[in-house]
């Protein structure tokens, strides 16, 4: 809140900065250049808050957006389950309406970014299990609700500055005001998810390009200083050719991502194009990280070097937000 970087794309009337995706993209680029993977700020500001802005009732917007904007509340979104990842229609968590109009939420989620610290969680649940994807709704859960518990913090390969947890729901009773969008959005959760996909996937692409560029910059500096056989590693033609190829590919990817950012700011970015950007840039990011670690030699495998941590952080980008195989579908 003190530096004003939360909820950049949320209107000022709800406590945000009044910007658009372009402002979020600048922040993501800056974090990528610095090699920062935590906390899950882009998810908090760029996914959770927009879900409430675009699909919430006026009461829900005024109740939660201002506190998300100040950081008083930390947000998370709970989609993935132990047996359902990219296949969101296969989720088993349910929110069944009772005779008094309330809902009983039961089930569990895993791999939830910000799950350990979250004060407000958007939970994907089946309100009409027999209808499959057409019976899905988005429920708003607050920390401290009876029956809502947070499991252990999961130990990951990378992204160690970003908490990832399991969440459990045991007969959590929710009032109608906890259904995102109210009664009009009941069983329309899957439609809401699909509408937000371009925004979510483009964030991952922006981050991937930023991370790849940072890796090249670190590596260029390193190979100029590191000497092998009496000369800088940069003096070898293989080093120069490798870096030239990587920089060209990242530059091309940046142009594509910039175009996608222009499109999304005018609501013209379709899901297919966003999927192209997500899979292409995250594949490239991992390729760049691998080549750069190689040029660092043994030091590229040492945890105190940023390139090592970035290498570990990058791998999950081809999995989260929908696997890259799903992107191609």
PDB file of C-alpha atoms in Angstrom:
ATOM      1  CA  UNK A   1       0.000   0.000   0.000  1.00  0.00           C
ATOM      2  CA  UNK A   2       2.822   2.437   0.851  1.00  0.00           C
ATOM      3  CA  UNK A   3       4.307   2.276  -2.653  1.00  0.00           C
ATOM      4  CA  UNK A   4       0.954   1.891  -4.402  1.00  0.00           C
ATOM      5  CA  UNK A   5       1.656  -1.272  -6.371  1.00  0.00           C
ATOM      6  CA  UNK A   6      -1.340  -3.363  -5.295  1.00  0.00           C
ATOM      7  CA  UNK A   7      -4.492  -3.518  -7.450  1.00  0.00           C
ATOM      8  CA  UNK A   8      -3.054  -1.333 -10.204  1.00  0.00           C
ATOM      9  CA  UNK A   9      -5.859  -2.228 -12.622  1.00  0.00           C
ATOM     10  CA  UNK A  10      -8.709  -1.734 -10.136  1.00  0.00           C
ATOM     11  CA  UNK A  11     -10.746   1.506 -10.416  1.00  0.00           C
ATOM     12  CA  UNK A  12     -10.045   4.232  -7.881  1.00  0.00           C
ATOM     13  CA  UNK A  13     -13.624   4.093  -6.618  1.00  0.00           C
ATOM     14  CA  UNK A  14     -12.809   0.639  -5.203  1.00  0.00           C
ATOM     15  CA  UNK A  15      -9.460   1.698  -3.768  1.00  0.00           C
ATOM     16  CA  UNK A  16      -7.268   0.700  -6.715  1.00  0.00           C
ATOM     17  CA  UNK A  17      -4.866   2.742  -8.828  1.00  0.00           C
ATOM     18  CA  UNK A  18      -7.264   3.108 -11.767  1.00  0.00           C
ATOM     19  CA  UNK A  19      -4.905   1.623 -14.368  1.00  0.00           C
ATOM     20  CA  UNK A  20      -5.157  -1.306 -16.776  1.00  0.00           C
ATOM     21  CA  UNK A  21      -3.243  -4.457 -17.685  1.00  0.00           C
ATOM     22  CA  UNK A  22      -0.380  -2.365 -19.016  1.00  0.00           C
ATOM     23  CA  UNK A  23       0.360  -1.107 -15.525  1.00  0.00           C
ATOM     24  CA  UNK A  24       0.275  -4.648 -14.128  1.00  0.00           C
ATOM     25  CA  UNK A  25       2.628  -5.717 -16.939  1.00  0.00           C
ATOM     26  CA  UNK A  26       5.188  -3.045 -16.032  1.00  0.00           C
ATOM     27  CA  UNK A  27       5.226  -4.282 -12.443  1.00  0.00           C
ATOM     28  CA  UNK A  28       5.615  -7.906 -13.554  1.00  0.00           C
ATOM     29  CA  UNK A  29       8.513  -6.913 -15.837  1.00  0.00           C
ATOM     30  CA  UNK A  30      10.243  -5.112 -12.974  1.00  0.00           C
ATOM     31  CA  UNK A  31       9.860  -8.117 -10.677  1.00  0.00           C
ATOM     32  CA  UNK A  32      11.180 -10.417 -13.391  1.00  0.00           C
ATOM     33  CA  UNK A  33      14.227  -8.232 -13.972  1.00  0.00           C
ATOM     34  CA  UNK A  34      14.987  -8.376 -10.246  1.00  0.00           C
ATOM     35  CA  UNK A  35      14.437 -12.142 -10.049  1.00  0.00           C
ATOM     36  CA  UNK A  36      11.633 -11.810  -7.477  1.00  0.00           C
ATOM     37  CA  UNK A  37       9.244 -14.752  -7.259  1.00  0.00           C
ATOM     38  CA  UNK A  38       7.378 -13.883  -4.060  1.00  0.00           C
ATOM     39  CA  UNK A  39       4.941 -13.120  -2.738  1.00  0.00           C
ATOM     40  CA  UNK A  40       2.170 -14.001  -5.235  1.00  0.00           C
ATOM     41  CA  UNK A  41       1.426 -10.337  -5.875  1.00  0.00           C
ATOM     42  CA  UNK A  42       0.438 -10.687  -9.509  1.00  0.00           C
ATOM     43  CA  UNK A  43      -2.100 -13.348  -8.512  1.00  0.00           C
ATOM     44  CA  UNK A  44      -3.406 -11.185  -5.658  1.00  0.00           C
ATOM     45  CA  UNK A  45      -3.737  -8.010  -7.746  1.00  0.00           C
ATOM     46  CA  UNK A  46      -3.996  -9.360 -11.261  1.00  0.00           C
ATOM     47  CA  UNK A  47      -6.255 -12.388 -10.837  1.00  0.00           C
ATOM     48  CA  UNK A  48      -8.178 -12.377  -7.545  1.00  0.00           C
ATOM     49  CA  UNK A  49      -9.103  -8.680  -7.606  1.00  0.00           C
ATOM     50  CA  UNK A  50     -10.194  -8.698 -11.293  1.00  0.00           C
ATOM     51  CA  UNK A  51     -12.453 -11.698 -10.682  1.00  0.00           C
ATOM     52  CA  UNK A  52     -14.311  -9.694  -8.057  1.00  0.00           C
ATOM     53  CA  UNK A  53     -14.280  -6.531 -10.194  1.00  0.00           C
ATOM     54  CA  UNK A  54     -15.623  -8.212 -13.336  1.00  0.00           C
ATOM     55  CA  UNK A  55     -18.011 -10.750 -11.816  1.00  0.00           C
ATOM     56  CA  UNK A  56     -18.833  -9.608  -8.287  1.00  0.00           C
ATOM     57  CA  UNK A  57     -21.928  -7.795  -7.099  1.00  0.00           C
ATOM     58  CA  UNK A  58     -21.612  -4.137  -6.155  1.00  0.00           C
ATOM     59  CA  UNK A  59     -21.736  -5.132  -2.494  1.00  0.00           C
ATOM     60  CA  UNK A  60     -18.921  -7.674  -2.984  1.00  0.00           C
ATOM     61  CA  UNK A  61     -16.763  -5.120  -4.804  1.00  0.00           C
ATOM     62  CA  UNK A  62     -17.110  -2.560  -2.045  1.00  0.00           C
ATOM     63  CA  UNK A  63     -16.665  -5.142   0.689  1.00  0.00           C
ATOM     64  CA  UNK A  64     -13.419  -6.712  -0.530  1.00  0.00           C
ATOM     65  CA  UNK A  65     -11.662  -4.693  -3.269  1.00  0.00           C
ATOM     66  CA  UNK A  66     -10.544  -1.737  -1.105  1.00  0.00           C
ATOM     67  CA  UNK A  67      -8.931  -4.073   1.423  1.00  0.00           C
ATOM     68  CA  UNK A  68      -7.238  -6.082  -1.335  1.00  0.00           C
ATOM     69  CA  UNK A  69      -5.902  -2.801  -2.722  1.00  0.00           C
ATOM     70  CA  UNK A  70      -4.331  -1.804   0.602  1.00  0.00           C
ATOM     71  CA  UNK A  71      -2.966  -5.265   1.322  1.00  0.00           C
ATOM     72  CA  UNK A  72      -5.108  -5.576   4.432  1.00  0.00           C
ATOM     73  CA  UNK A  73      -6.401  -8.751   2.800  1.00  0.00           C
ATOM     74  CA  UNK A  74      -4.232 -11.201   0.853  1.00  0.00           C
ATOM     75  CA  UNK A  75      -6.102 -12.976  -1.932  1.00  0.00           C
ATOM     76  CA  UNK A  76      -5.849 -16.456  -3.432  1.00  0.00           C
ATOM     77  CA  UNK A  77      -7.830 -18.513  -5.918  1.00  0.00           C
ATOM     78  CA  UNK A  78      -8.352 -22.228  -5.332  1.00  0.00           C
ATOM     79  CA  UNK A  79      -8.875 -24.257  -8.493  1.00  0.00           C
ATOM     80  CA  UNK A  80      -6.515 -27.243  -8.451  1.00  0.00           C
ATOM     81  CA  UNK A  81      -7.365 -30.419  -6.531  1.00  0.00           C
ATOM     82  CA  UNK A  82      -5.338 -33.569  -5.881  1.00  0.00           C
ATOM     83  CA  UNK A  83      -7.109 -35.254  -8.813  1.00  0.00           C
ATOM     84  CA  UNK A  84      -7.968 -32.221 -10.978  1.00  0.00           C
ATOM     85  CA  UNK A  85      -5.463 -29.727 -12.369  1.00  0.00           C
ATOM     86  CA  UNK A  86      -5.837 -28.432 -15.902  1.00  0.00           C
ATOM     87  CA  UNK A  87      -9.126 -30.368 -16.136  1.00  0.00           C
ATOM     88  CA  UNK A  88     -11.194 -27.947 -14.072  1.00  0.00           C
ATOM     89  CA  UNK A  89     -14.436 -29.663 -15.026  1.00  0.00           C
ATOM     90  CA  UNK A  90     -13.231 -32.657 -13.014  1.00  0.00           C
ATOM     91  CA  UNK A  91     -13.206 -30.915  -9.633  1.00  0.00           C
ATOM     92  CA  UNK A  92     -14.944 -32.651  -6.736  1.00  0.00           C
ATOM     93  CA  UNK A  93     -15.302 -29.811  -4.215  1.00  0.00           C
ATOM     94  CA  UNK A  94     -18.993 -29.028  -3.729  1.00  0.00           C
ATOM     95  CA  UNK A  95     -21.037 -26.102  -2.417  1.00  0.00           C
ATOM     96  CA  UNK A  96     -24.552 -27.438  -2.005  1.00  0.00           C
ATOM     97  CA  UNK A  97     -27.380 -25.032  -1.247  1.00  0.00           C
ATOM     98  CA  UNK A  98     -29.416 -25.783   1.869  1.00  0.00           C
ATOM     99  CA  UNK A  99     -33.079 -25.174   2.654  1.00  0.00           C
ATOM    100  CA  UNK A 100     -32.271 -21.876   4.393  1.00  0.00           C
ATOM    101  CA  UNK A 101     -30.478 -20.534   1.296  1.00  0.00           C
ATOM    102  CA  UNK A 102     -26.947 -21.016   2.634  1.00  0.00           C
ATOM    103  CA  UNK A 103     -24.317 -23.260   1.016  1.00  0.00           C
ATOM    104  CA  UNK A 104     -22.250 -26.031   2.602  1.00  0.00           C
ATOM    105  CA  UNK A 105     -18.743 -26.178   1.123  1.00  0.00           C
ATOM    106  CA  UNK A 106     -16.864 -29.482   1.250  1.00  0.00           C
ATOM    107  CA  UNK A 107     -13.657 -30.640  -0.406  1.00  0.00           C
ATOM    108  CA  UNK A 108      -9.974 -29.817  -0.676  1.00  0.00           C
ATOM    109  CA  UNK A 109      -7.566 -27.908  -2.889  1.00  0.00           C
ATOM    110  CA  UNK A 110      -3.819 -28.145  -3.417  1.00  0.00           C
ATOM    111  CA  UNK A 111      -0.923 -26.164  -4.940  1.00  0.00           C
ATOM    112  CA  UNK A 112      -2.663 -22.917  -3.925  1.00  0.00           C
ATOM    113  CA  UNK A 113      -0.431 -19.851  -4.284  1.00  0.00           C
ATOM    114  CA  UNK A 114      -0.786 -17.480  -1.300  1.00  0.00           C
ATOM    115  CA  UNK A 115      -2.822 -20.228   0.378  1.00  0.00           C
ATOM    116  CA  UNK A 116      -0.901 -20.010   3.646  1.00  0.00           C
ATOM    117  CA  UNK A 117      -1.290 -16.228   3.992  1.00  0.00           C
ATOM    118  CA  UNK A 118      -4.646 -15.744   2.267  1.00  0.00           C
ATOM    119  CA  UNK A 119      -7.437 -13.882   4.030  1.00  0.00           C
ATOM    120  CA  UNK A 120      -9.838 -14.188   1.087  1.00  0.00           C
ATOM    121  CA  UNK A 121     -10.011 -17.188  -1.247  1.00  0.00           C
ATOM    122  CA  UNK A 122     -12.058 -17.647  -4.410  1.00  0.00           C
ATOM    123  CA  UNK A 123     -12.951 -21.334  -4.428  1.00  0.00           C
ATOM    124  CA  UNK A 124     -14.093 -23.175  -7.549  1.00  0.00           C
ATOM    125  CA  UNK A 125     -16.830 -25.582  -6.489  1.00  0.00           C
ATOM    126  CA  UNK A 126     -19.720 -27.596  -7.903  1.00  0.00           C
ATOM    127  CA  UNK A 127     -23.073 -26.132  -6.891  1.00  0.00           C
ATOM    128  CA  UNK A 128     -24.821 -28.626  -9.192  1.00  0.00           C
ATOM    129  CA  UNK A 129     -22.532 -31.689  -9.371  1.00  0.00           C
ATOM    130  CA  UNK A 130     -24.771 -33.567 -11.821  1.00  0.00           C
ATOM    131  CA  UNK A 131     -24.339 -30.810 -14.434  1.00  0.00           C
ATOM    132  CA  UNK A 132     -20.542 -31.146 -14.758  1.00  0.00           C
ATOM    133  CA  UNK A 133     -18.803 -27.948 -15.840  1.00  0.00           C
ATOM    134  CA  UNK A 134     -22.188 -26.236 -16.219  1.00  0.00           C
ATOM    135  CA  UNK A 135     -22.798 -26.695 -12.488  1.00  0.00           C
ATOM    136  CA  UNK A 136     -19.690 -24.832 -11.310  1.00  0.00           C
ATOM    137  CA  UNK A 137     -19.736 -21.663  -9.177  1.00  0.00           C
ATOM    138  CA  UNK A 138     -17.143 -19.413  -7.545  1.00  0.00           C
ATOM    139  CA  UNK A 139     -17.419 -19.050  -3.774  1.00  0.00           C
ATOM    140  CA  UNK A 140     -15.725 -16.398  -1.605  1.00  0.00           C
ATOM    141  CA  UNK A 141     -14.191 -17.813   1.586  1.00  0.00           C
ATOM    142  CA  UNK A 142     -12.682 -15.791   4.436  1.00  0.00           C
ATOM    143  CA  UNK A 143      -9.994 -16.809   6.880  1.00  0.00           C
ATOM    144  CA  UNK A 144     -11.394 -17.988  10.201  1.00  0.00           C
ATOM    145  CA  UNK A 145     -14.660 -19.414   8.892  1.00  0.00           C
ATOM    146  CA  UNK A 146     -15.603 -22.562  10.858  1.00  0.00           C
ATOM    147  CA  UNK A 147     -14.606 -25.642   8.878  1.00  0.00           C
ATOM    148  CA  UNK A 148     -11.998 -23.845   6.746  1.00  0.00           C
ATOM    149  CA  UNK A 149      -8.437 -24.964   7.463  1.00  0.00           C
ATOM    150  CA  UNK A 150      -5.059 -24.504   5.814  1.00  0.00           C
ATOM    151  CA  UNK A 151      -2.777 -27.493   5.421  1.00  0.00           C
ATOM    152  CA  UNK A 152       0.988 -27.585   5.385  1.00  0.00           C
ATOM    153  CA  UNK A 153       3.153 -25.278   3.307  1.00  0.00           C
ATOM    154  CA  UNK A 154       4.304 -27.361   0.382  1.00  0.00           C
ATOM    155  CA  UNK A 155       8.033 -27.795  -0.303  1.00  0.00           C
ATOM    156  CA  UNK A 156       8.760 -26.921  -3.925  1.00  0.00           C
ATOM    157  CA  UNK A 157      11.657 -27.087  -6.358  1.00  0.00           C
ATOM    158  CA  UNK A 158      11.551 -23.312  -6.833  1.00  0.00           C
ATOM    159  CA  UNK A 159       9.394 -20.271  -6.073  1.00  0.00           C
ATOM    160  CA  UNK A 160      10.528 -20.591  -2.455  1.00  0.00           C
ATOM    161  CA  UNK A 161       9.609 -16.983  -1.629  1.00  0.00           C
ATOM    162  CA  UNK A 162       5.993 -17.710  -2.568  1.00  0.00           C
ATOM    163  CA  UNK A 163       3.877 -19.789  -0.212  1.00  0.00           C
ATOM    164  CA  UNK A 164       1.925 -22.686  -1.687  1.00  0.00           C
ATOM    165  CA  UNK A 165      -0.483 -24.695   0.444  1.00  0.00           C
ATOM    166  CA  UNK A 166      -3.300 -27.179   0.733  1.00  0.00           C
ATOM    167  CA  UNK A 167      -6.769 -25.948   1.714  1.00  0.00           C
ATOM    168  CA  UNK A 168      -9.537 -27.992   3.340  1.00  0.00           C
ATOM    169  CA  UNK A 169     -13.266 -27.328   3.604  1.00  0.00           C
ATOM    170  CA  UNK A 170     -15.396 -29.311   6.047  1.00  0.00           C
ATOM    171  CA  UNK A 171     -19.030 -28.171   6.036  1.00  0.00           C
ATOM    172  CA  UNK A 172     -18.089 -24.502   5.691  1.00  0.00           C
ATOM    173  CA  UNK A 173     -21.415 -22.646   5.825  1.00  0.00           C
ATOM    174  CA  UNK A 174     -21.634 -19.730   3.409  1.00  0.00           C
ATOM    175  CA  UNK A 175     -24.363 -17.161   3.003  1.00  0.00           C
ATOM    176  CA  UNK A 176     -25.676 -16.210  -0.453  1.00  0.00           C
ATOM    177  CA  UNK A 177     -23.419 -13.124  -0.315  1.00  0.00           C
ATOM    178  CA  UNK A 178     -20.416 -15.456  -0.586  1.00  0.00           C
ATOM    179  CA  UNK A 179     -21.439 -16.648  -4.063  1.00  0.00           C
ATOM    180  CA  UNK A 180     -19.383 -14.510  -6.470  1.00  0.00           C
ATOM    181  CA  UNK A 181     -21.783 -12.485  -8.556  1.00  0.00           C
ATOM    182  CA  UNK A 182     -24.776 -13.537  -6.479  1.00  0.00           C
ATOM    183  CA  UNK A 183     -27.586 -15.829  -7.546  1.00  0.00           C
ATOM    184  CA  UNK A 184     -27.334 -14.655 -11.162  1.00  0.00           C
ATOM    185  CA  UNK A 185     -23.863 -16.258 -11.377  1.00  0.00           C
ATOM    186  CA  UNK A 186     -24.779 -19.571  -9.768  1.00  0.00           C
ATOM    187  CA  UNK A 187     -23.596 -22.435 -12.007  1.00  0.00           C
ATOM    188  CA  UNK A 188     -21.844 -19.915 -14.275  1.00  0.00           C
ATOM    189  CA  UNK A 189     -18.444 -20.242 -12.674  1.00  0.00           C
ATOM    190  CA  UNK A 190     -16.881 -22.048 -15.605  1.00  0.00           C
ATOM    191  CA  UNK A 191     -17.929 -19.209 -17.928  1.00  0.00           C
ATOM    192  CA  UNK A 192     -16.288 -16.705 -15.565  1.00  0.00           C
ATOM    193  CA  UNK A 193     -13.121 -18.802 -15.531  1.00  0.00           C
ATOM    194  CA  UNK A 194     -12.991 -18.891 -19.329  1.00  0.00           C
ATOM    195  CA  UNK A 195     -13.504 -15.121 -19.576  1.00  0.00           C
ATOM    196  CA  UNK A 196     -10.524 -14.472 -17.302  1.00  0.00           C
ATOM    197  CA  UNK A 197      -8.143 -16.897 -19.017  1.00  0.00           C
ATOM    198  CA  UNK A 198      -6.561 -14.420 -21.487  1.00  0.00           C
ATOM    199  CA  UNK A 199      -5.708 -12.054 -18.620  1.00  0.00           C
ATOM    200  CA  UNK A 200      -4.221 -14.840 -16.483  1.00  0.00           C
ATOM    201  CA  UNK A 201      -2.219 -16.489 -19.251  1.00  0.00           C
ATOM    202  CA  UNK A 202      -0.796 -13.227 -20.528  1.00  0.00           C
ATOM    203  CA  UNK A 203       0.504 -12.431 -17.035  1.00  0.00           C
ATOM    204  CA  UNK A 204       2.479 -15.663 -17.142  1.00  0.00           C
ATOM    205  CA  UNK A 205       3.842 -14.776 -20.591  1.00  0.00           C
ATOM    206  CA  UNK A 206       4.925 -11.311 -19.459  1.00  0.00           C
ATOM    207  CA  UNK A 207       6.702 -12.830 -16.469  1.00  0.00           C
ATOM    208  CA  UNK A 208       8.380 -15.483 -18.629  1.00  0.00           C
ATOM    209  CA  UNK A 209       9.852 -12.955 -21.045  1.00  0.00           C
ATOM    210  CA  UNK A 210      11.026 -10.757 -18.174  1.00  0.00           C
ATOM    211  CA  UNK A 211      12.691 -13.713 -16.489  1.00  0.00           C
ATOM    212  CA  UNK A 212      14.378 -14.842 -19.702  1.00  0.00           C
ATOM    213  CA  UNK A 213      15.744 -11.364 -20.359  1.00  0.00           C
ATOM    214  CA  UNK A 214      17.057 -11.116 -16.807  1.00  0.00           C
ATOM    215  CA  UNK A 215      18.871 -14.432 -17.243  1.00  0.00           C
ATOM    216  CA  UNK A 216      20.576 -13.203 -20.418  1.00  0.00           C
ATOM    217  CA  UNK A 217      21.610  -9.959 -18.728  1.00  0.00           C
ATOM    218  CA  UNK A 218      23.117 -11.795 -15.753  1.00  0.00           C
ATOM    219  CA  UNK A 219      24.922 -14.187 -18.076  1.00  0.00           C
ATOM    220  CA  UNK A 220      26.379 -11.460 -20.304  1.00  0.00           C
ATOM    221  CA  UNK A 221      27.848  -9.768 -17.230  1.00  0.00           C
ATOM    222  CA  UNK A 222      29.218 -13.058 -15.926  1.00  0.00           C
ATOM    223  CA  UNK A 223      30.907 -14.286 -19.112  1.00  0.00           C
ATOM    224  CA  UNK A 224      32.700 -10.964 -19.525  1.00  0.00           C
ATOM    225  CA  UNK A 225      34.335 -11.379 -16.110  1.00  0.00           C
ATOM    226  CA  UNK A 226      34.803 -15.129 -15.776  1.00  0.00           C
ATOM    227  CA  UNK A 227      38.072 -16.326 -17.289  1.00  0.00           C
ATOM    228  CA  UNK A 228      38.800 -19.779 -18.690  1.00  0.00           C
ATOM    229  CA  UNK A 229      42.129 -20.779 -20.272  1.00  0.00           C
ATOM    230  CA  UNK A 230      43.374 -17.233 -19.715  1.00  0.00           C
ATOM    231  CA  UNK A 231      40.558 -15.426 -21.484  1.00  0.00           C
ATOM    232  CA  UNK A 232      36.974 -14.339 -20.685  1.00  0.00           C
ATOM    233  CA  UNK A 233      34.270 -16.917 -21.418  1.00  0.00           C
ATOM    234  CA  UNK A 234      32.746 -14.235 -23.657  1.00  0.00           C
ATOM    235  CA  UNK A 235      35.797 -14.465 -25.941  1.00  0.00           C
ATOM    236  CA  UNK A 236      34.698 -17.900 -27.164  1.00  0.00           C
ATOM    237  CA  UNK A 237      32.603 -17.876 -30.313  1.00  0.00           C
ATOM    238  CA  UNK A 238      30.255 -20.495 -28.878  1.00  0.00           C
ATOM    239  CA  UNK A 239      29.404 -18.165 -26.005  1.00  0.00           C
ATOM    240  CA  UNK A 240      28.688 -15.222 -28.278  1.00  0.00           C
ATOM    241  CA  UNK A 241      26.631 -17.275 -30.728  1.00  0.00           C
ATOM    242  CA  UNK A 242      24.566 -18.843 -27.950  1.00  0.00           C
ATOM    243  CA  UNK A 243      23.775 -15.491 -26.379  1.00  0.00           C
ATOM    244  CA  UNK A 244      23.033 -13.912 -29.758  1.00  0.00           C
ATOM    245  CA  UNK A 245      20.515 -16.644 -30.547  1.00  0.00           C
ATOM    246  CA  UNK A 246      18.868 -16.428 -27.132  1.00  0.00           C
ATOM    247  CA  UNK A 247      18.612 -12.640 -27.236  1.00  0.00           C
ATOM    248  CA  UNK A 248      17.048 -12.768 -30.687  1.00  0.00           C
ATOM    249  CA  UNK A 249      14.430 -15.284 -29.582  1.00  0.00           C
ATOM    250  CA  UNK A 250      13.589 -13.316 -26.438  1.00  0.00           C
ATOM    251  CA  UNK A 251      13.331 -10.097 -28.436  1.00  0.00           C
ATOM    252  CA  UNK A 252      10.892 -11.736 -30.836  1.00  0.00           C
ATOM    253  CA  UNK A 253       8.870 -13.089 -27.912  1.00  0.00           C
ATOM    254  CA  UNK A 254       8.805  -9.629 -26.328  1.00  0.00           C
ATOM    255  CA  UNK A 255       7.303  -8.126 -29.481  1.00  0.00           C
ATOM    256  CA  UNK A 256       4.545 -10.763 -29.489  1.00  0.00           C
ATOM    257  CA  UNK A 257       3.816 -10.228 -25.792  1.00  0.00           C
ATOM    258  CA  UNK A 258       3.751  -6.448 -26.255  1.00  0.00           C
ATOM    259  CA  UNK A 259       1.168  -6.901 -29.005  1.00  0.00           C
ATOM    260  CA  UNK A 260      -0.917  -9.108 -26.722  1.00  0.00           C
ATOM    261  CA  UNK A 261      -0.754  -6.415 -24.035  1.00  0.00           C
ATOM    262  CA  UNK A 262      -2.063  -3.867 -26.522  1.00  0.00           C
ATOM    263  CA  UNK A 263      -4.911  -6.214 -27.449  1.00  0.00           C
ATOM    264  CA  UNK A 264      -5.945  -6.988 -23.882  1.00  0.00           C
ATOM    265  CA  UNK A 265      -6.074  -3.300 -22.971  1.00  0.00           C
ATOM    266  CA  UNK A 266      -8.802  -2.924 -25.615  1.00  0.00           C
ATOM    267  CA  UNK A 267     -10.539  -6.233 -24.771  1.00  0.00           C
ATOM    268  CA  UNK A 268      -9.439  -7.814 -28.056  1.00  0.00           C
ATOM    269  CA  UNK A 269      -7.152 -10.593 -26.829  1.00  0.00           C
ATOM    270  CA  UNK A 270      -8.748 -14.002 -27.417  1.00  0.00           C
ATOM    271  CA  UNK A 271      -8.050 -17.125 -25.406  1.00  0.00           C
ATOM    272  CA  UNK A 272      -6.246 -18.914 -28.242  1.00  0.00           C
ATOM    273  CA  UNK A 273      -3.722 -16.120 -28.750  1.00  0.00           C
ATOM    274  CA  UNK A 274      -3.138 -15.816 -25.002  1.00  0.00           C
ATOM    275  CA  UNK A 275      -2.546 -19.583 -24.916  1.00  0.00           C
ATOM    276  CA  UNK A 276       0.028 -19.247 -27.699  1.00  0.00           C
ATOM    277  CA  UNK A 277       1.815 -16.554 -25.714  1.00  0.00           C
ATOM    278  CA  UNK A 278       1.780 -18.577 -22.491  1.00  0.00           C
ATOM    279  CA  UNK A 279       3.129 -21.809 -23.938  1.00  0.00           C
ATOM    280  CA  UNK A 280       5.661 -20.229 -26.309  1.00  0.00           C
ATOM    281  CA  UNK A 281       7.227 -17.862 -23.793  1.00  0.00           C
ATOM    282  CA  UNK A 282       7.416 -20.354 -20.917  1.00  0.00           C
ATOM    283  CA  UNK A 283       9.020 -22.981 -23.170  1.00  0.00           C
ATOM    284  CA  UNK A 284      11.498 -20.313 -24.268  1.00  0.00           C
ATOM    285  CA  UNK A 285      12.110 -19.192 -20.697  1.00  0.00           C
ATOM    286  CA  UNK A 286      13.130 -22.707 -19.675  1.00  0.00           C
ATOM    287  CA  UNK A 287      15.384 -23.027 -22.726  1.00  0.00           C
ATOM    288  CA  UNK A 288      17.084 -19.721 -21.947  1.00  0.00           C
ATOM    289  CA  UNK A 289      17.574 -20.639 -18.286  1.00  0.00           C
ATOM    290  CA  UNK A 290      19.148 -23.960 -19.217  1.00  0.00           C
ATOM    291  CA  UNK A 291      21.584 -22.407 -21.701  1.00  0.00           C
ATOM    292  CA  UNK A 292      22.520 -19.643 -19.268  1.00  0.00           C
ATOM    293  CA  UNK A 293      23.163 -22.075 -16.422  1.00  0.00           C
ATOM    294  CA  UNK A 294      25.503 -23.928 -18.796  1.00  0.00           C
ATOM    295  CA  UNK A 295      27.471 -20.761 -19.497  1.00  0.00           C
ATOM    296  CA  UNK A 296      27.827 -20.150 -15.762  1.00  0.00           C
ATOM    297  CA  UNK A 297      29.427 -23.582 -15.437  1.00  0.00           C
ATOM    298  CA  UNK A 298      29.601 -25.011 -11.936  1.00  0.00           C
ATOM    299  CA  UNK A 299      28.574 -21.705 -10.421  1.00  0.00           C
ATOM    300  CA  UNK A 300      25.314 -21.969 -12.318  1.00  0.00           C
ATOM    301  CA  UNK A 301      24.381 -24.849 -10.008  1.00  0.00           C
ATOM    302  CA  UNK A 302      25.088 -22.911  -6.804  1.00  0.00           C
ATOM    303  CA  UNK A 303      22.034 -21.600  -4.947  1.00  0.00           C
ATOM    304  CA  UNK A 304      23.585 -18.220  -4.086  1.00  0.00           C
ATOM    305  CA  UNK A 305      23.589 -17.226  -7.772  1.00  0.00           C
ATOM    306  CA  UNK A 306      20.386 -15.627  -9.118  1.00  0.00           C
ATOM    307  CA  UNK A 307      20.550 -17.729 -12.284  1.00  0.00           C
ATOM    308  CA  UNK A 308      20.287 -20.922 -10.228  1.00  0.00           C
ATOM    309  CA  UNK A 309      17.219 -19.772  -8.339  1.00  0.00           C
ATOM    310  CA  UNK A 310      15.646 -18.447 -11.546  1.00  0.00           C
ATOM    311  CA  UNK A 311      16.276 -21.802 -13.236  1.00  0.00           C
ATOM    312  CA  UNK A 312      14.353 -23.562 -10.463  1.00  0.00           C
ATOM    313  CA  UNK A 313      11.597 -20.926 -10.449  1.00  0.00           C
ATOM    314  CA  UNK A 314      11.033 -21.096 -14.212  1.00  0.00           C
ATOM    315  CA  UNK A 315      10.144 -24.763 -14.555  1.00  0.00           C
ATOM    316  CA  UNK A 316       6.679 -24.538 -13.035  1.00  0.00           C
ATOM    317  CA  UNK A 317       5.569 -21.885 -15.548  1.00  0.00           C
ATOM    318  CA  UNK A 318       5.057 -24.635 -18.132  1.00  0.00           C
ATOM    319  CA  UNK A 319       2.652 -26.322 -15.689  1.00  0.00           C
ATOM    320  CA  UNK A 320       0.641 -23.693 -13.813  1.00  0.00           C
ATOM    321  CA  UNK A 321      -2.071 -21.614 -15.436  1.00  0.00           C
ATOM    322  CA  UNK A 322      -2.918 -24.717 -17.458  1.00  0.00           C
ATOM    323  CA  UNK A 323      -0.138 -26.973 -18.757  1.00  0.00           C
ATOM    324  CA  UNK A 324       1.472 -26.096 -22.073  1.00  0.00           C
ATOM    325  CA  UNK A 325      -0.076 -29.234 -23.551  1.00  0.00           C
ATOM    326  CA  UNK A 326      -3.503 -27.848 -22.648  1.00  0.00           C
ATOM    327  CA  UNK A 327      -2.492 -24.498 -24.194  1.00  0.00           C
ATOM    328  CA  UNK A 328      -2.015 -26.275 -27.536  1.00  0.00           C
ATOM    329  CA  UNK A 329      -5.446 -27.877 -27.265  1.00  0.00           C
TER     330      UNK A 329
END
